[in-house]
Amino acid sequence: MKKNLKTEFSTRQYMLSQDFEIYYYSDRIVPTVEAHTHDYYEFYLFIEGNIIMYIDGKKFVPTPGTMVVIPPYLAHYARLVDSDVPYRRFVFWVTEDFIDNLGRQSQDYRYLTDKAKNSGSFFINKFTEIEFNTIQGKVFSLIDEINSNRFGKDAKIMLHVSDLILSINRNVYESQNPNIVNADSDSLYESIIQYIETHIDEDLSLELLSDYFHVSKFHIAHVFTETNGLSIHKYITKKRLDMCRDAILSGQDISLVAETYGFSDYSVFYRAFVKEYGTSPKKYRDNIVRNMGLPTT
């Protein structure tokens, strides 16, 4: 039997775990939950639907790609406006102790939780489509591992959850501090990586990179291969395939994914996808996404 990664909504507003809990919900009817508070952080990521959120006496209408970080003891609730579109969202609960433990490894894990806690209010961020698709892919990978029974499950879960938290913090930090990010990119390789990640849907030929960074394309190719172990072409292809996979997991139309993430020819995308994942995009989607409650094509 295939695993169902969608969670049936519960009005329970307390944690059963001492560390974290994460849920993917897709509903057309949602039982009424009155204003409530938690003694843990809530990361709320809105995918789609027609709702109004009420947090700390304020109300707003989230749009797809919106993330809200709600600190402990801040009253909040949501109301469904209509059910024409499924109300889809991720809810990620994480305790202060768990964040503290991660923070002992690196304060970078605490960036958003500290930001919300120190402000005494909630924090809202709007991700780009590419950023949000990547985050969705990470969430589904974490939920999939939680529902698995594979060797090394606990260790893999910790890798997934720490990667998710750090990725969310990094995206927000870099969007709010673009000048600092650019100043820290003190090597050609790091600058290339950053450029690729932020222009993945555009032309990334060696010629274009050479013009942009004002160095020869041969030097770029050499620096990249020496540092990464992959040719720059293979790295870009793999990065695009990863993003296409995340887009497929998030429910996007497969026929549009290739062009959206930089593949100008669908047949090239198809062959590369099969080589990377061992199956066609359609079969990959049917095998993994069907039981998540996402639309299929």
Tab-separated table of C-alpha atoms in Angstrom:
chain	number	residue	atom	x	y	z
A	1	MET	CA	0.000	0.000	0.000
A	2	LYS	CA	1.293	3.454	-0.849
A	3	LYS	CA	1.807	5.938	1.951
A	4	ASN	CA	-0.668	8.790	2.279
A	5	LEU	CA	1.367	11.905	2.966
A	6	LYS	CA	-1.701	14.084	3.448
A	7	THR	CA	-2.908	14.416	7.047
A	8	GLU	CA	-6.567	14.434	8.020
A	9	PHE	CA	-7.174	17.739	9.764
A	10	SER	CA	-7.547	17.640	13.538
A	11	THR	CA	-8.609	20.442	15.846
A	12	ARG	CA	-5.845	19.351	18.259
A	13	GLN	CA	-3.632	22.330	19.027
A	14	TYR	CA	-0.953	20.744	21.180
A	15	MET	CA	2.102	18.675	20.301
A	16	LEU	CA	2.503	14.950	20.893
A	17	SER	CA	6.230	15.159	20.193
A	18	GLN	CA	8.938	16.830	22.273
A	19	ASP	CA	10.737	18.136	19.186
A	20	PHE	CA	8.641	18.899	16.103
A	21	GLU	CA	5.608	17.882	14.079
A	22	ILE	CA	4.899	18.620	10.423
A	23	TYR	CA	1.688	18.195	8.457
A	24	TYR	CA	0.411	18.605	4.922
A	25	TYR	CA	-3.292	19.475	4.798
A	26	SER	CA	-5.646	19.695	1.824
A	27	ASP	CA	-9.278	20.341	2.763
A	28	ARG	CA	-12.489	21.794	1.393
A	29	ILE	CA	-14.246	21.684	4.753
A	30	VAL	CA	-12.376	22.669	7.905
A	31	PRO	CA	-13.834	22.387	11.424
A	32	THR	CA	-13.907	25.713	13.244
A	33	VAL	CA	-10.890	26.319	15.462
A	34	GLU	CA	-11.172	29.339	17.728
A	35	ALA	CA	-8.317	31.687	18.592
A	36	HIS	CA	-5.615	29.755	20.417
A	37	THR	CA	-1.968	29.883	21.458
A	38	HIS	CA	0.902	27.383	21.623
A	39	ASP	CA	3.994	27.023	23.780
A	40	TYR	CA	5.993	26.269	20.600
A	41	TYR	CA	6.731	27.943	17.256
A	42	GLU	CA	4.470	27.444	14.256
A	43	PHE	CA	5.764	27.769	10.699
A	44	TYR	CA	2.677	28.085	8.494
A	45	LEU	CA	3.240	27.810	4.723
A	46	PHE	CA	0.246	28.630	2.532
A	47	ILE	CA	-0.094	26.786	-0.795
A	48	GLU	CA	-3.579	27.686	-2.024
A	49	GLY	CA	-7.155	28.340	-0.957
A	50	ASN	CA	-9.471	31.155	0.083
A	51	ILE	CA	-8.961	31.995	3.748
A	52	ILE	CA	-8.498	34.882	6.136
A	53	MET	CA	-5.881	34.614	8.884
A	54	TYR	CA	-6.213	36.366	12.229
A	55	ILE	CA	-3.004	36.718	14.264
A	56	ASP	CA	-2.469	38.899	17.317
A	57	GLY	CA	-5.614	40.895	16.576
A	58	LYS	CA	-4.609	41.544	12.958
A	59	LYS	CA	-6.072	39.946	9.852
A	60	PHE	CA	-4.684	39.335	6.379
A	61	VAL	CA	-5.312	37.190	3.313
A	62	PRO	CA	-2.311	34.988	2.458
A	63	THR	CA	-1.280	34.368	-1.139
A	64	PRO	CA	0.445	31.229	-2.486
A	65	GLY	CA	4.033	31.115	-1.281
A	66	THR	CA	3.357	33.018	1.956
A	67	MET	CA	5.051	31.812	5.141
A	68	VAL	CA	4.076	32.952	8.618
A	69	VAL	CA	6.251	32.328	11.673
A	70	ILE	CA	4.131	32.484	14.838
A	71	PRO	CA	6.058	32.619	18.132
A	72	PRO	CA	4.808	30.968	21.332
A	73	TYR	CA	1.786	32.421	23.140
A	74	LEU	CA	0.531	34.549	20.233
A	75	ALA	CA	-3.203	34.090	19.573
A	76	HIS	CA	-4.154	33.064	16.043
A	77	TYR	CA	-6.745	31.270	13.917
A	78	ALA	CA	-7.928	30.995	10.305
A	79	ARG	CA	-11.326	31.111	8.629
A	80	LEU	CA	-12.222	29.439	5.342
A	81	VAL	CA	-13.972	31.919	3.028
A	82	ASP	CA	-15.149	29.390	0.446
A	83	SER	CA	-14.319	25.870	-0.729
A	84	ASP	CA	-14.066	26.444	-4.492
A	85	VAL	CA	-10.334	25.773	-4.211
A	86	PRO	CA	-8.878	23.215	-1.774
A	87	TYR	CA	-7.303	24.828	1.274
A	88	ARG	CA	-3.750	23.502	1.096
A	89	ARG	CA	-0.968	24.324	3.549
A	90	PHE	CA	1.958	22.979	5.531
A	91	VAL	CA	1.960	23.345	9.298
A	92	PHE	CA	5.319	22.882	11.010
A	93	TRP	CA	5.400	22.927	14.815
A	94	VAL	CA	8.786	23.069	16.535
A	95	THR	CA	9.641	23.433	20.214
A	96	GLU	CA	11.948	26.028	21.677
A	97	ASP	CA	14.152	23.257	23.088
A	98	PHE	CA	14.609	21.757	19.623
A	99	ILE	CA	15.546	25.134	18.142
A	100	ASP	CA	17.916	25.709	21.081
A	101	ASN	CA	19.640	22.383	20.393
A	102	LEU	CA	20.115	23.278	16.723
A	103	GLY	CA	21.267	26.735	17.771
A	104	ARG	CA	24.144	25.194	19.702
A	105	GLN	CA	25.456	23.936	16.367
A	106	SER	CA	24.879	27.257	14.584
A	107	GLN	CA	22.963	30.415	15.450
A	108	ASP	CA	21.851	30.493	11.817
A	109	TYR	CA	19.107	27.991	12.717
A	110	ARG	CA	17.629	30.583	15.083
A	111	TYR	CA	17.420	33.518	12.659
A	112	LEU	CA	13.641	33.500	12.092
A	113	THR	CA	12.519	32.236	15.482
A	114	ASP	CA	14.631	34.891	17.202
A	115	LYS	CA	13.313	37.503	14.783
A	116	ALA	CA	9.708	36.640	15.652
A	117	LYS	CA	10.332	36.226	19.379
A	118	ASN	CA	12.299	39.455	19.767
A	119	SER	CA	9.680	41.461	17.870
A	120	GLY	CA	6.923	40.099	20.092
A	121	SER	CA	4.821	39.467	17.006
A	122	PHE	CA	4.530	37.176	14.006
A	123	PHE	CA	6.757	37.309	10.933
A	124	ILE	CA	5.535	37.095	7.314
A	125	ASN	CA	7.616	36.269	4.238
A	126	LYS	CA	6.595	35.845	0.591
A	127	PHE	CA	8.788	33.354	-1.271
A	128	THR	CA	9.355	33.425	-4.995
A	129	GLU	CA	7.816	30.569	-6.974
A	130	ILE	CA	11.168	28.816	-7.347
A	131	GLU	CA	12.001	29.225	-3.639
A	132	PHE	CA	8.621	27.916	-2.549
A	133	ASN	CA	8.742	24.929	-4.887
A	134	THR	CA	12.130	24.011	-3.413
A	135	ILE	CA	10.758	24.297	0.123
A	136	GLN	CA	7.740	22.148	-0.792
A	137	GLY	CA	10.057	19.468	-2.117
A	138	LYS	CA	11.992	19.487	1.165
A	139	VAL	CA	8.774	19.268	3.199
A	140	PHE	CA	7.442	16.327	1.198
A	141	SER	CA	10.801	14.550	1.479
A	142	LEU	CA	10.684	14.999	5.265
A	143	ILE	CA	7.083	13.770	5.547
A	144	ASP	CA	7.893	10.825	3.284
A	145	GLU	CA	10.815	9.845	5.539
A	146	ILE	CA	8.677	10.193	8.685
A	147	ASN	CA	6.196	7.748	7.144
A	148	SER	CA	8.900	5.315	6.029
A	149	ASN	CA	10.365	2.308	7.793
A	150	ARG	CA	13.805	2.399	6.224
A	151	PHE	CA	17.234	1.850	7.709
A	152	GLY	CA	18.626	5.039	9.229
A	153	LYS	CA	15.176	6.636	9.403
A	154	ASP	CA	15.811	8.706	12.558
A	155	ALA	CA	19.139	10.043	11.286
A	156	LYS	CA	17.619	10.870	7.891
A	157	ILE	CA	14.719	12.688	9.531
A	158	MET	CA	17.170	14.866	11.467
A	159	LEU	CA	19.047	15.675	8.261
A	160	HIS	CA	15.801	16.600	6.488
A	161	VAL	CA	14.376	18.747	9.286
A	162	SER	CA	17.624	20.634	9.944
A	163	ASP	CA	18.023	21.219	6.188
A	164	LEU	CA	14.437	22.522	5.969
A	165	ILE	CA	14.889	24.945	8.868
A	166	LEU	CA	18.257	26.198	7.632
A	167	SER	CA	16.999	26.581	4.034
A	168	ILE	CA	14.019	28.667	5.145
A	169	ASN	CA	16.268	30.861	7.305
A	170	ARG	CA	18.799	31.264	4.492
A	171	ASN	CA	16.164	32.252	1.907
A	172	VAL	CA	14.704	34.919	4.162
A	173	TYR	CA	18.087	36.229	5.324
A	174	GLU	CA	19.450	36.528	1.782
A	175	SER	CA	16.306	38.252	0.502
A	176	GLN	CA	16.553	40.800	3.329
A	177	ASN	CA	20.332	41.281	3.162
A	178	PRO	CA	21.314	41.207	-0.534
A	179	ASN	CA	24.310	43.501	-0.065
A	180	ILE	CA	25.771	41.385	2.726
A	181	VAL	CA	25.294	38.226	0.669
A	182	ASN	CA	27.122	39.758	-2.274
A	183	ALA	CA	29.941	40.962	-0.036
A	184	ASP	CA	30.392	37.461	1.397
A	185	SER	CA	30.701	35.901	-2.053
A	186	ASP	CA	34.452	36.395	-2.118
A	187	SER	CA	35.320	33.681	-4.617
A	188	LEU	CA	34.454	33.164	-8.243
A	189	TYR	CA	33.055	29.704	-7.528
A	190	GLU	CA	30.726	30.936	-4.779
A	191	SER	CA	29.563	33.786	-7.001
A	192	ILE	CA	28.806	31.382	-9.852
A	193	ILE	CA	26.821	29.085	-7.552
A	194	GLN	CA	24.802	32.014	-6.255
A	195	TYR	CA	24.159	33.314	-9.773
A	196	ILE	CA	23.020	29.887	-11.007
A	197	GLU	CA	20.607	29.450	-8.103
A	198	THR	CA	18.980	32.844	-8.672
A	199	HIS	CA	18.862	32.621	-12.496
A	200	ILE	CA	18.069	28.930	-12.948
A	201	ASP	CA	15.203	29.686	-15.345
A	202	GLU	CA	17.402	31.786	-17.649
A	203	ASP	CA	20.203	31.192	-20.137
A	204	LEU	CA	23.239	29.889	-18.237
A	205	SER	CA	25.649	29.246	-21.062
A	206	LEU	CA	29.374	29.537	-20.441
A	207	GLU	CA	29.424	32.496	-22.816
A	208	LEU	CA	26.841	34.373	-20.753
A	209	LEU	CA	28.599	33.580	-17.471
A	210	SER	CA	31.890	34.672	-18.981
A	211	ASP	CA	30.417	38.028	-19.979
A	212	TYR	CA	28.721	38.492	-16.608
A	213	PHE	CA	31.786	37.720	-14.463
A	214	HIS	CA	34.301	39.256	-16.904
A	215	VAL	CA	36.528	36.188	-17.004
A	216	SER	CA	37.162	33.656	-19.762
A	217	LYS	CA	34.774	30.744	-20.106
A	218	PHE	CA	37.734	28.363	-19.950
A	219	HIS	CA	38.726	29.767	-16.562
A	220	ILE	CA	35.149	29.444	-15.274
A	221	ALA	CA	34.979	25.832	-16.462
A	222	HIS	CA	38.331	25.020	-14.845
A	223	VAL	CA	37.535	26.672	-11.497
A	224	PHE	CA	34.140	25.018	-11.326
A	225	THR	CA	35.366	21.504	-12.160
A	226	GLU	CA	38.322	21.752	-9.773
A	227	THR	CA	36.092	22.913	-6.905
A	228	ASN	CA	32.905	20.955	-7.504
A	229	GLY	CA	34.036	17.789	-9.267
A	230	LEU	CA	31.312	18.246	-11.876
A	231	SER	CA	31.398	20.195	-15.077
A	232	ILE	CA	29.380	23.380	-14.869
A	233	HIS	CA	26.989	22.003	-17.515
A	234	LYS	CA	26.306	18.854	-15.466
A	235	TYR	CA	25.844	20.908	-12.298
A	236	ILE	CA	23.304	23.230	-13.952
A	237	THR	CA	21.414	20.274	-15.441
A	238	LYS	CA	21.249	18.531	-12.068
A	239	LYS	CA	20.139	21.702	-10.312
A	240	ARG	CA	17.394	22.246	-12.891
A	241	LEU	CA	16.248	18.634	-12.592
A	242	ASP	CA	16.067	18.978	-8.808
A	243	MET	CA	13.878	22.044	-9.177
A	244	CYS	CA	11.714	20.328	-11.799
A	245	ARG	CA	11.251	17.431	-9.389
A	246	ASP	CA	10.225	19.845	-6.628
A	247	ALA	CA	7.775	21.538	-8.996
A	248	ILE	CA	6.263	18.168	-9.917
A	249	LEU	CA	5.906	17.319	-6.224
A	250	SER	CA	4.189	20.663	-5.627
A	251	GLY	CA	1.516	19.807	-8.226
A	252	GLN	CA	2.597	21.861	-11.232
A	253	ASP	CA	1.670	20.844	-14.767
A	254	ILE	CA	4.480	18.563	-15.951
A	255	SER	CA	4.280	19.902	-19.502
A	256	LEU	CA	5.173	23.402	-18.241
A	257	VAL	CA	7.885	22.447	-15.772
A	258	ALA	CA	10.731	21.938	-18.262
A	259	GLU	CA	10.417	25.379	-19.841
A	260	THR	CA	9.889	27.086	-16.482
A	261	TYR	CA	13.210	25.811	-15.167
A	262	GLY	CA	15.412	26.400	-18.163
A	263	PHE	CA	14.947	23.385	-20.470
A	264	SER	CA	14.172	24.826	-23.895
A	265	ASP	CA	13.480	21.381	-25.390
A	266	TYR	CA	11.083	18.980	-23.636
A	267	SER	CA	12.737	15.902	-25.126
A	268	VAL	CA	16.068	16.963	-23.621
A	269	PHE	CA	14.370	17.422	-20.243
A	270	TYR	CA	12.611	14.055	-20.545
A	271	ARG	CA	15.800	12.116	-21.290
A	272	ALA	CA	17.721	13.903	-18.521
A	273	PHE	CA	14.922	13.264	-16.015
A	274	VAL	CA	14.784	9.550	-16.818
A	275	LYS	CA	18.560	9.303	-16.517
A	276	GLU	CA	18.565	11.092	-13.147
A	277	TYR	CA	15.517	9.473	-11.509
A	278	GLY	CA	15.146	6.197	-13.378
A	279	THR	CA	11.615	6.837	-14.619
A	280	SER	CA	9.591	9.301	-16.663
A	281	PRO	CA	8.279	12.513	-15.080
A	282	LYS	CA	4.699	11.201	-15.406
A	283	LYS	CA	5.443	7.903	-13.676
A	284	TYR	CA	7.485	9.683	-11.022
A	285	ARG	CA	4.545	11.963	-10.324
A	286	ASP	CA	1.986	9.142	-10.323
A	287	ASN	CA	4.083	6.952	-8.020
A	288	ILE	CA	4.889	9.626	-5.429
A	289	VAL	CA	2.388	12.467	-5.615
A	290	ARG	CA	-0.959	10.721	-6.132
A	291	ASN	CA	-1.439	9.903	-2.472
A	292	MET	CA	-0.508	13.390	-1.329
A	293	GLY	CA	-3.860	14.697	-2.533
A	294	LEU	CA	-2.287	16.903	-5.192
A	295	PRO	CA	-3.785	17.332	-8.668
A	296	THR	CA	-2.390	15.007	-11.327
A	297	THR	CA	-2.264	15.379	-15.108
